[in-house]
Protein backbone atom coordinates (compact mmCIF):
# COMPACT_ATOMS: atom_id res chain seq x y z
CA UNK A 1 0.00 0.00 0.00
CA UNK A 2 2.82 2.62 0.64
CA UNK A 3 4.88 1.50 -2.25
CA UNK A 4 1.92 2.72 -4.19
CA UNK A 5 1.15 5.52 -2.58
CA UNK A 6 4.56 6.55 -3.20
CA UNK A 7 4.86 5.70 -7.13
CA UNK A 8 0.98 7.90 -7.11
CA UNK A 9 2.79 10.74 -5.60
CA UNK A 10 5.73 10.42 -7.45
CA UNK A 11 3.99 10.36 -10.90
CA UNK A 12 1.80 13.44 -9.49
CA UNK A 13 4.61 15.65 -9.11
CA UNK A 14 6.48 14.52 -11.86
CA UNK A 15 3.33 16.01 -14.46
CA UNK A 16 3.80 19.28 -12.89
CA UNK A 17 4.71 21.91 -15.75
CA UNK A 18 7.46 23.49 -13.81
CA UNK A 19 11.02 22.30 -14.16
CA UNK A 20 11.97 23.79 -10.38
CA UNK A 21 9.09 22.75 -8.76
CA UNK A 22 9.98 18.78 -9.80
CA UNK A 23 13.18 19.19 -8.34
CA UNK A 24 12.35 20.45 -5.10
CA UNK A 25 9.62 17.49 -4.89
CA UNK A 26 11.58 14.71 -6.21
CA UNK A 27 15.67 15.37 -5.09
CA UNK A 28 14.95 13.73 -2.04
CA UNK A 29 13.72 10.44 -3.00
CA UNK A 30 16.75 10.40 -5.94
CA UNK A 31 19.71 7.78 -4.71
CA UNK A 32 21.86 10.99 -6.27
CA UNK A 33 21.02 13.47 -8.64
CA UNK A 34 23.89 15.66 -9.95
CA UNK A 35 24.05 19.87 -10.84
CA UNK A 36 22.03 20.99 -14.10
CA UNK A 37 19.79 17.58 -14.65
CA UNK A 38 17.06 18.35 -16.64
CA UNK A 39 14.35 15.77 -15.57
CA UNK A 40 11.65 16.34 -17.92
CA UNK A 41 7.62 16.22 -17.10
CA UNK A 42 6.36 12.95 -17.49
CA UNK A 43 9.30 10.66 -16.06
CA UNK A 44 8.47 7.90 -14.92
CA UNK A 45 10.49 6.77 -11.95
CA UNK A 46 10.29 3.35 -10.16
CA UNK A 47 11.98 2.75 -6.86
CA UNK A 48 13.62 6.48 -7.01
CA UNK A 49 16.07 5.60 -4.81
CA UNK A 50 17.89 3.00 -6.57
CA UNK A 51 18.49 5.85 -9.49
CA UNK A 52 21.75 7.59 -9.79
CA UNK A 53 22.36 10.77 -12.00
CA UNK A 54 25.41 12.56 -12.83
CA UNK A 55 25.66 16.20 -13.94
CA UNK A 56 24.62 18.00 -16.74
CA UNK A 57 22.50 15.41 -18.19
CA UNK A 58 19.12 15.49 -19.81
CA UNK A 59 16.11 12.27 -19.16
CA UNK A 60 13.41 13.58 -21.22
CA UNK A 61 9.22 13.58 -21.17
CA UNK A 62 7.81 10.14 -21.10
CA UNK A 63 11.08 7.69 -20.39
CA UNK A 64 10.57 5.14 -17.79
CA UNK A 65 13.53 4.48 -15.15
CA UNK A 66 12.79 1.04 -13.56
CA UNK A 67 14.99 1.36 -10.17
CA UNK A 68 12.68 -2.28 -8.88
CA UNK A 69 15.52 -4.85 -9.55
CA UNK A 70 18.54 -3.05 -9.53
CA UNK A 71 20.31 0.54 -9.48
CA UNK A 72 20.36 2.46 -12.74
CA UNK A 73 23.87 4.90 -12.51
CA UNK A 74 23.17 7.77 -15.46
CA UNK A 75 26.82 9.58 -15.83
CA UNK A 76 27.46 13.01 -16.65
CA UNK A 77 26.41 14.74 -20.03
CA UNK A 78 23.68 11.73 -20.80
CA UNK A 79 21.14 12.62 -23.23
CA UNK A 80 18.37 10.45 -22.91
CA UNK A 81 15.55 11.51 -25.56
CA UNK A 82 12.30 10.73 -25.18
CA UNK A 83 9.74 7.78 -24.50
CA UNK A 84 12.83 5.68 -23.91
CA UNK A 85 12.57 2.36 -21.29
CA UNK A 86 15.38 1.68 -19.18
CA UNK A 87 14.08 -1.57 -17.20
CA UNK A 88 16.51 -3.59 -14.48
CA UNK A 89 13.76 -5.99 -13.83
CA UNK A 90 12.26 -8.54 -16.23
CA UNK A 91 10.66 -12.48 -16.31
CA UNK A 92 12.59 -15.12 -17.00
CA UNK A 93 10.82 -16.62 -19.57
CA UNK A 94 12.55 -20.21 -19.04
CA UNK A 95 11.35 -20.35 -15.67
CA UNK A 96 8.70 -22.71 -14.72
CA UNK A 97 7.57 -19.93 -12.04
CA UNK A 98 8.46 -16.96 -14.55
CA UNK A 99 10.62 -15.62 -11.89
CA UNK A 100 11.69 -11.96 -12.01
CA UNK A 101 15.03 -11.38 -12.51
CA UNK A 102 16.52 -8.26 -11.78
CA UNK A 103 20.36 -6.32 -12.54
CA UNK A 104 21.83 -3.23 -12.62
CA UNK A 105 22.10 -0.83 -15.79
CA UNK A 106 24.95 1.69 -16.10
CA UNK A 107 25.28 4.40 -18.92
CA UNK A 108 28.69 6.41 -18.97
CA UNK A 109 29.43 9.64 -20.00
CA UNK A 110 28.15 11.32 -23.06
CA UNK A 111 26.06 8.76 -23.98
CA UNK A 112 23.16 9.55 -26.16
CA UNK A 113 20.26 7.16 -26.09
CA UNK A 114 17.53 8.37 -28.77
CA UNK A 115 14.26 8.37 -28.63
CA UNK A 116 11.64 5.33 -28.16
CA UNK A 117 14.56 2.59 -26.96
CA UNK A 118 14.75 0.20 -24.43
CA UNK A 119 17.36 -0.99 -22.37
CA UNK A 120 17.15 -4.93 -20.63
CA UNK A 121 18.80 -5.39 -17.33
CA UNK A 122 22.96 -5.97 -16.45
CA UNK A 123 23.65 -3.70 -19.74
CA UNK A 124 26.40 -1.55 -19.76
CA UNK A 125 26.29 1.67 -22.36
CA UNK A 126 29.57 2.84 -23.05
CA UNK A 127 30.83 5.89 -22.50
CA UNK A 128 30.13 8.38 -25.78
CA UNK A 129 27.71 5.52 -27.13
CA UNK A 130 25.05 6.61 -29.18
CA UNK A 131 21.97 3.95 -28.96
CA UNK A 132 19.78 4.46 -32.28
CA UNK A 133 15.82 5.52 -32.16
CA UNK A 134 14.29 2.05 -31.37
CA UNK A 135 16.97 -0.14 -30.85
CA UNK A 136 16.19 -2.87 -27.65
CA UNK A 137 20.07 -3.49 -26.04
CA UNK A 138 20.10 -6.42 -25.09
CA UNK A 139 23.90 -6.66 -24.36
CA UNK A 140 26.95 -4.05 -23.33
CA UNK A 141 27.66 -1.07 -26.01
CA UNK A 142 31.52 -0.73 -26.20
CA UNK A 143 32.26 2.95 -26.11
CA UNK A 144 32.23 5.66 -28.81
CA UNK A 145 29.58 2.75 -30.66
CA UNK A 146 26.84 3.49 -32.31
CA UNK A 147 24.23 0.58 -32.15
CA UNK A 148 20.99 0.28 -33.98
CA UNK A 149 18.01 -2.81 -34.41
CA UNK A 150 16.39 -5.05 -32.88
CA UNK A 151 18.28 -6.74 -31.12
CA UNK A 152 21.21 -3.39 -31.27
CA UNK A 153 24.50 -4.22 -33.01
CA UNK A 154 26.69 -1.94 -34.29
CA UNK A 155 26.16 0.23 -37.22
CA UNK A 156 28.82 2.90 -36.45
CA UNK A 157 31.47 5.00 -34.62
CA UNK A 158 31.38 8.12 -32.60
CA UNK A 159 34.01 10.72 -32.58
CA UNK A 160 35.91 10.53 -29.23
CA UNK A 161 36.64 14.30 -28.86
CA UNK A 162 33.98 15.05 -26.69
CA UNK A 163 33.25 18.16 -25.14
CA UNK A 164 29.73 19.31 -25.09
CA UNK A 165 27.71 19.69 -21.66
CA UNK A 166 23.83 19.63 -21.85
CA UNK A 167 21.59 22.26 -20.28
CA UNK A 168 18.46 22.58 -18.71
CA UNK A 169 16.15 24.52 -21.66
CA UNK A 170 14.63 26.14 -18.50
CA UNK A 171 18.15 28.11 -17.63
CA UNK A 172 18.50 28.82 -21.39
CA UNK A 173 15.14 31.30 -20.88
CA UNK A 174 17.08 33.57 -18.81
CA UNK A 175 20.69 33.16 -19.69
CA UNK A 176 22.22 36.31 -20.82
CA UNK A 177 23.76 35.99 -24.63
CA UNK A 178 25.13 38.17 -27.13
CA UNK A 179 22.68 36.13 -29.34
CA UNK A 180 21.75 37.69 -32.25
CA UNK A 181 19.29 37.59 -35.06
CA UNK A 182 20.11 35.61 -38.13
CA UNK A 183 19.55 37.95 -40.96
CA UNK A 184 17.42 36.15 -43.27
CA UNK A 185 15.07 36.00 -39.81
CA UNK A 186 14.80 39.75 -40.04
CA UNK A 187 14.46 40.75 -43.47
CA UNK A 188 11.33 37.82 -43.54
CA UNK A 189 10.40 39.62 -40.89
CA UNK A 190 10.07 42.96 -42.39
């Protein structure tokens, strides 16, 4: 009855439209959760405190972090796109009982996991990875791989020369720049 009550709450506060506002609510319950994470409305987080996130990485609307048969340990400057399924519990469906079996899932840093995948339990996504829009992992991504398919297998290299740090769209509203307006924009404009 209190898990439940706890995954209602949790998926309560994690609808509400404002990026600060999730934070405040949901830090607490986080196993760790690292400077400038953008955690997107909609997440869906089971067992919250069996989640680990480093910094300056994005989870975006509608993924699913399944924390119920393991830990899942997000490194820094992660960009997880949308309506993507990390589970670290599933059925074993050799199992006369169909036991759940459960395992940890670890994604390094700079990993990019597009949108609509899902990653089975005890994989390990390499660091600067890049996991293809729909693949199912099934098995470890080596780093700087890119994977892609059902079940993923390698379909390319990443550059190793990484850099970049991802932040929150909500800081990007009120960050002072010396920004300015393409051209074309304001002759159309005109």
């Amino acid at each position: 009855m209190i898990v439940e009550l706890k995954h209602y709450i949790l998926g309560l506060i994690m609808k509400v439209p404002f990026h600060f506002v999730r934070n405040i609510f949901i830090n607490p319950f986080l196993g760790h959760r690292g400077d400038n994470v953008e955690l997107c409305k909609d997440v869906e987080i089971r067992i919250p405190g069996n989640i680990y996130i480093g910094n300056n990485t994005t989870i975006n609307k509608d993924t699913l972090l399944d924390g119920r048969g393991g830990k899942i340990i997000i490194g820094n400057c992660v960009d997880i796109a949308q309506e993507v399924r990390i589970w670290t519990l599933q059925h074993d469906y050799n199992s006369t009982d169909y036991k759940a079996v459960g395992n940890d899932v670890k994604i390094e840093d700079y990993a990019w996991i597009a949108s609509r995948c899902t990653i089975l339990p005890g994989v390990r996504i390499g660091k600067g990875a890049v996991v293809a829009t729909g693949a199912v992992v099934t098995k470890d991504v080596l780093d700087y791989t890119v994977v892609g398919g059902i079940p993923a297998r390698k379909i390319g290299v990443r550059n190793r020369d990484l850099t970049y740090k991802l932040v929150r769209v909500f800081s990007l509203m009120f960050r002072k720049t010396s920004f300015k307006t393409p051209e074309i924009l304001i002759k159309t404009r005109a």
